[in-house]
Structure formats: structure tokens, C-alpha cells
Short mmCIF file of C-alpha atoms in Angstrom, two decimals:
data_model
loop_
_atom_site.label_atom_id
_atom_site.label_comp_id
_atom_site.label_asym_id
_atom_site.label_seq_id
_atom_site.Cartn_x
_atom_site.Cartn_y
_atom_site.Cartn_z
CA GLY A 1 26.79 39.95 208.17
CA ARG A 2 24.33 42.81 208.41
CA LEU A 3 21.31 40.54 208.92
CA GLU A 4 23.06 38.77 211.79
CA ASP A 5 23.87 42.13 213.37
CA PHE A 6 20.29 43.25 212.79
CA ALA A 7 18.95 40.13 214.49
CA LYS A 8 21.16 40.67 217.54
CA THR A 9 20.75 44.42 217.96
CA SER A 10 17.32 45.30 216.59
CA LEU A 11 14.97 42.35 217.07
CA PRO A 12 15.20 42.45 220.89
CA LEU A 13 13.79 46.00 220.69
CA HIS A 14 10.79 44.48 218.90
CA GLY A 15 10.27 42.12 221.83
CA LEU A 16 11.75 39.25 219.80
CA GLU A 17 14.76 36.97 220.11
CA PRO A 18 17.55 36.97 217.51
CA VAL A 19 16.47 33.50 216.37
CA ASP A 20 13.08 34.95 215.39
CA ILE A 21 14.71 36.38 212.28
CA LEU A 22 14.12 32.94 210.75
CA ARG A 23 10.42 33.83 210.57
CA PHE A 24 11.20 36.74 208.25
CA MET A 25 14.23 35.43 206.38
CA PRO A 26 12.80 35.22 202.81
CA GLU A 27 11.68 38.84 202.76
CA LEU A 28 14.62 40.30 204.69
CA VAL A 29 17.27 38.40 202.76
CA TYR A 30 15.75 39.48 199.46
CA VAL A 31 15.52 43.13 200.46
CA GLU A 32 19.00 43.29 201.99
CA SER A 33 20.47 41.58 198.93
CA ALA A 34 18.78 44.05 196.60
CA ILE A 35 19.98 47.01 198.68
CA TYR A 36 23.50 45.58 198.82
CA ALA A 37 23.63 45.23 195.03
CA MET A 38 22.48 48.81 194.55
CA ASP A 39 24.94 50.06 197.17
CA GLU A 40 27.83 48.29 195.43
CA ALA A 41 26.79 49.79 192.08
CA ASN A 42 26.67 53.24 193.66
CA GLU A 43 30.14 52.87 195.19
CA GLN A 44 31.51 52.07 191.74
CA LEU A 45 29.86 55.20 190.34
CA ALA A 46 31.17 57.23 193.28
CA ASN A 47 34.70 56.46 192.12
CA LEU A 48 34.19 57.72 188.58
CA THR A 49 35.78 61.03 187.66
CA GLU A 50 32.63 62.52 186.19
CA GLN A 51 29.59 63.04 188.36
CA LEU A 52 26.55 61.10 187.26
CA ASP A 53 23.21 62.15 188.67
CA PRO A 54 20.49 61.09 189.08
CA LEU A 55 21.15 57.38 189.44
CA GLY A 56 18.66 54.78 188.28
CA PHE A 57 18.81 51.13 189.37
CA SER A 58 17.30 48.44 187.18
CA SER A 59 16.51 46.39 190.30
CA GLU A 60 14.58 49.19 192.01
CA ALA A 61 11.34 48.57 190.13
CA THR A 62 11.58 44.85 190.86
CA LEU A 63 12.12 45.51 194.56
CA LEU A 64 9.15 47.86 194.71
CA GLY A 65 7.01 45.33 192.87
CA VAL A 66 7.89 42.50 195.24
CA LEU A 67 7.23 44.62 198.33
CA ASP A 68 3.94 45.83 196.90
CA ALA A 69 2.84 42.29 196.05
CA ARG A 70 3.58 41.22 199.63
CA ARG A 71 1.62 44.22 200.95
CA LEU A 72 4.74 45.56 202.64
CA LEU A 73 5.11 48.79 200.69
CA ASP A 74 3.65 51.37 203.05
CA SER A 75 4.61 55.01 203.45
CA ARG A 76 7.42 54.28 205.92
CA VAL A 77 9.03 51.72 203.64
CA ARG A 78 8.75 54.07 200.67
CA ALA A 79 10.29 56.87 202.72
CA GLU A 80 13.29 54.75 203.72
CA LEU A 81 13.88 53.71 200.10
CA GLU A 82 13.87 57.38 199.12
CA THR A 83 16.27 58.03 201.99
CA GLY A 84 18.57 55.44 200.46
CA LYS A 85 18.61 57.22 197.12
CA ALA A 86 19.32 60.52 198.86
CA TYR A 87 22.25 58.93 200.67
CA TRP A 88 23.67 57.43 197.48
CA ALA A 89 23.50 60.81 195.74
CA LEU A 90 25.39 62.44 198.61
CA GLU A 91 27.90 59.58 198.69
CA ARG A 92 28.71 60.13 195.02
CA LYS A 93 29.01 63.89 195.47
CA ILE A 94 31.20 63.70 198.59
CA CYS A 95 33.52 60.94 197.37
CA ARG A 96 34.06 62.77 194.09
CA ALA A 97 34.86 66.02 195.91
CA ILE A 98 37.48 64.31 198.07
CA ARG A 99 38.99 62.57 195.07
CA VAL A 100 39.43 65.76 193.03
CA GLY A 101 40.39 67.95 196.01
CA GLU A 102 37.26 70.09 196.16
CA PRO A 103 35.96 71.48 199.47
CA LEU A 104 33.26 69.65 201.40
CA ASP A 105 30.17 70.98 203.14
CA GLU A 106 30.06 69.69 206.73
CA ALA A 107 26.26 69.81 206.71
CA GLU A 108 26.20 67.44 203.73
CA VAL A 109 28.66 65.08 205.43
CA ILE A 110 26.49 64.97 208.57
CA ARG A 111 23.38 64.47 206.46
CA ALA A 112 25.01 61.58 204.60
CA HIS A 113 26.03 60.04 207.91
CA GLU A 114 22.46 60.30 209.20
CA LEU A 115 21.04 58.72 206.04
CA LYS A 116 23.65 55.98 205.64
CA SER A 117 22.14 53.04 207.58
CA PHE A 118 18.76 53.35 205.89
CA ASP A 119 18.78 49.60 205.24
CA TYR A 120 18.55 48.90 208.98
CA ARG A 121 15.66 51.32 209.28
CA LEU A 122 14.03 49.70 206.26
CA LEU A 123 14.41 46.25 207.83
CA ASN A 124 12.86 47.51 211.08
CA CYS A 125 9.86 48.86 209.19
CA LEU A 126 9.50 45.56 207.35
CA VAL A 127 9.58 43.57 210.60
CA TYR A 128 6.69 45.66 211.95
CA ASN A 129 4.77 45.07 208.72
CA LEU A 130 5.51 41.36 208.61
CA ARG A 131 4.28 41.02 212.18
CA GLY A 132 1.19 43.07 211.41
CA VAL A 133 1.79 45.51 214.27
CA PRO A 134 2.07 49.31 214.21
CA ALA A 135 5.56 50.79 214.19
CA ASP A 136 6.73 52.19 217.51
CA GLN A 137 8.24 55.62 216.83
CA GLN A 138 10.18 55.82 220.08
CA THR A 139 11.89 52.51 219.31
CA LEU A 140 12.72 53.63 215.79
CA ASP A 141 14.08 56.94 217.08
CA PHE A 142 16.36 55.16 219.53
CA LEU A 143 17.58 52.64 216.96
CA ARG A 144 18.39 55.47 214.56
CA VAL A 145 20.74 57.15 217.05
CA ASP A 146 22.23 53.79 217.99
CA GLU A 147 22.97 53.16 214.30
CA TRP A 148 24.67 56.56 213.97
CA LEU A 149 27.06 55.75 216.80
CA THR A 150 27.72 52.27 215.43
CA ASP A 151 28.49 53.74 212.01
CA LEU A 152 31.02 56.14 213.51
CA ALA A 153 32.75 53.30 215.35
CA ASP A 154 32.87 51.34 212.08
CA ASP A 155 34.26 54.37 210.24
CA LEU A 156 37.13 54.67 212.71
CA PHE A 157 37.89 50.96 212.46
CA ASP A 158 37.64 50.89 208.66
CA TYR A 159 39.27 54.27 208.00
CA GLU A 160 42.37 53.06 206.16
CA ASP A 161 40.46 50.54 204.05
CA ASP A 162 37.84 53.15 203.15
CA VAL A 163 40.53 55.63 202.09
CA VAL A 164 42.04 53.01 199.78
CA LYS A 165 38.64 52.10 198.34
CA GLY A 166 37.49 55.72 198.07
CA SER A 167 34.41 54.95 200.17
CA PHE A 168 32.29 57.34 202.20
CA ASN A 169 33.63 57.53 205.74
CA VAL A 170 32.81 60.31 208.18
CA TYR A 171 36.31 60.40 209.67
CA ARG A 172 37.79 60.55 206.17
CA CYS A 173 35.52 63.50 205.43
CA PHE A 174 36.51 65.24 208.67
CA VAL A 175 40.20 64.80 207.83
CA HIS A 176 39.47 66.44 204.46
CA LEU A 177 37.56 69.24 206.18
CA TYR A 178 39.64 69.90 209.29
CA GLY A 179 43.04 68.24 208.87
CA ALA A 180 44.79 67.83 212.22
CA SER A 181 41.62 68.92 214.07
CA ALA A 182 39.58 66.03 212.67
CA ASN A 183 39.91 63.95 215.86
CA VAL A 184 38.57 66.76 218.02
CA ARG A 185 35.68 67.53 215.69
CA LEU A 186 34.68 63.87 215.48
CA ALA A 187 34.89 63.51 219.26
CA GLU A 188 32.49 66.46 219.56
CA ARG A 189 30.11 64.76 217.14
CA ILE A 190 30.26 61.50 219.09
CA SER A 191 29.70 63.25 222.44
CA LYS A 192 26.61 65.01 221.07
CA LEU A 193 25.19 61.73 219.79
CA GLU A 194 25.92 59.95 223.08
CA VAL A 195 23.78 62.51 224.90
CA GLN A 196 21.00 61.99 222.36
CA HIS A 197 21.42 58.21 222.69
CA ALA A 198 21.03 58.30 226.47
CA SER A 199 17.94 60.50 226.18
CA SER A 200 16.34 58.23 223.56
CA LEU A 201 17.09 55.15 225.64
CA ALA A 202 15.52 56.73 228.73
CA ALA A 203 12.36 57.42 226.71
CA LEU A 204 11.87 53.70 226.07
CA GLY A 205 9.89 51.43 228.37
CA SER A 206 11.71 49.35 230.96
CA VAL A 207 11.30 46.14 228.96
CA ALA A 208 12.90 47.68 225.88
CA GLN A 209 15.70 49.18 227.98
CA GLN A 210 16.45 45.78 229.49
CA ALA A 211 16.38 44.18 226.05
CA TYR A 212 18.92 46.70 224.77
CA ARG A 213 21.23 46.18 227.72
CA ARG A 214 21.11 42.42 227.14
CA CYS A 215 22.33 43.12 223.58
CA LEU A 216 25.47 44.67 225.04
CA GLN A 217 26.36 41.66 227.18
#
């Protein structure tokens, strides 16, 4: 599951072990469950013929209230929640366009890709808050690029399933945009992100770099 992946790939960059997720389980499980429910509701709306916008979630107010009561609702957390709503709006727009055969805007596809894993970024912000330590921007910057590459790998693996389900998938969008050239265009995107990934990793301290490399073993 996503929390297990988060524990293995993100917590070591906080100087923690994957097992340390047990310290934060009540809050993280609640938040991830709420986000998952809203994401599922949005995917259903994305497959409707008519475009519905803006989208309101009945559970959003509850989520905000719980985070506020736990003193976890700072500006970073609020920003990531807004990022999530921006992604869902783009997901609905893009999936509808593919379904009805309308053209796509590559810039919107890339923006949706960059926004997609906001739940991981939200969880990282919450871990900093739960530990009572300031967020480290360099770590967050690196994890963001790492998530982008992971998402692209997932999109390639899940391509056929996502086409059947009508889900947002970057490779699916590139096929819609570029046809037979989709592979080349996606390879260019991956190469660009790999350069950015290497640069962001090099900017981290040696301890964080070692922790990341242990994640790959």
C-alpha cells in the first residue's frame, strides 16, 4: 500500500526507519484514507460525460477540522491540500478530453503529473509536524522529483489498466497527443527528470544520500 511505500522510501530521508511509521499511524492512516476516498470520488466524476467543476468533497471540512484540532494544519499542509484539488480538477478535464476525442494541452498534462502525488508530499509535511521539527526544503525538493519518476514508472506498468478504467496516465496522454512518437516524447521527459533527480540528490547531505541509497537495496 501507499503507506508502506511511504515508510520505505520517505521516512529514511527524515532520518527515521520504516518501522517508525508506527509512531504516526493514527494520523497518517486517517489522512491517507480521507485522500483515497476523495481521489476515488474524483475518478468516478472524471468518467462522466459532462464536466463538473468545481468539485466539493463532504469529507474535506472534516479532514481540515481534524488536522486543525491536532495542530497539524500549517501553511505547507494547506498548500498541499490545495494542490490536490488542483490535480483533481486537471484529472477530470484531461480524462474527459481523451474520452470525447478533444485535443490535450501538453503543459496541462505535465502540470497534472507534477501535482499527482500530493498525498506523499502531504504525508511528509505531516511527519515533520508530528515530530515537531522544521521541514527541510532540500529533502522535500528531492522527494518531489523522486515521486515524479516513480509515477512515470507506474504509468508505464499500469498503462493498459488505466486505459480500460479511463484513469489519468501520462503515457496515455502522450499517446493521445503524439501517437507513434509517444515513446520518444516520454523518454525525453524521463531523461530530463533523471538529470534533475541526480542534481537534487547531490544537494542533500551525505547521511540523507546514504539513506536514499539504502532504500534502493
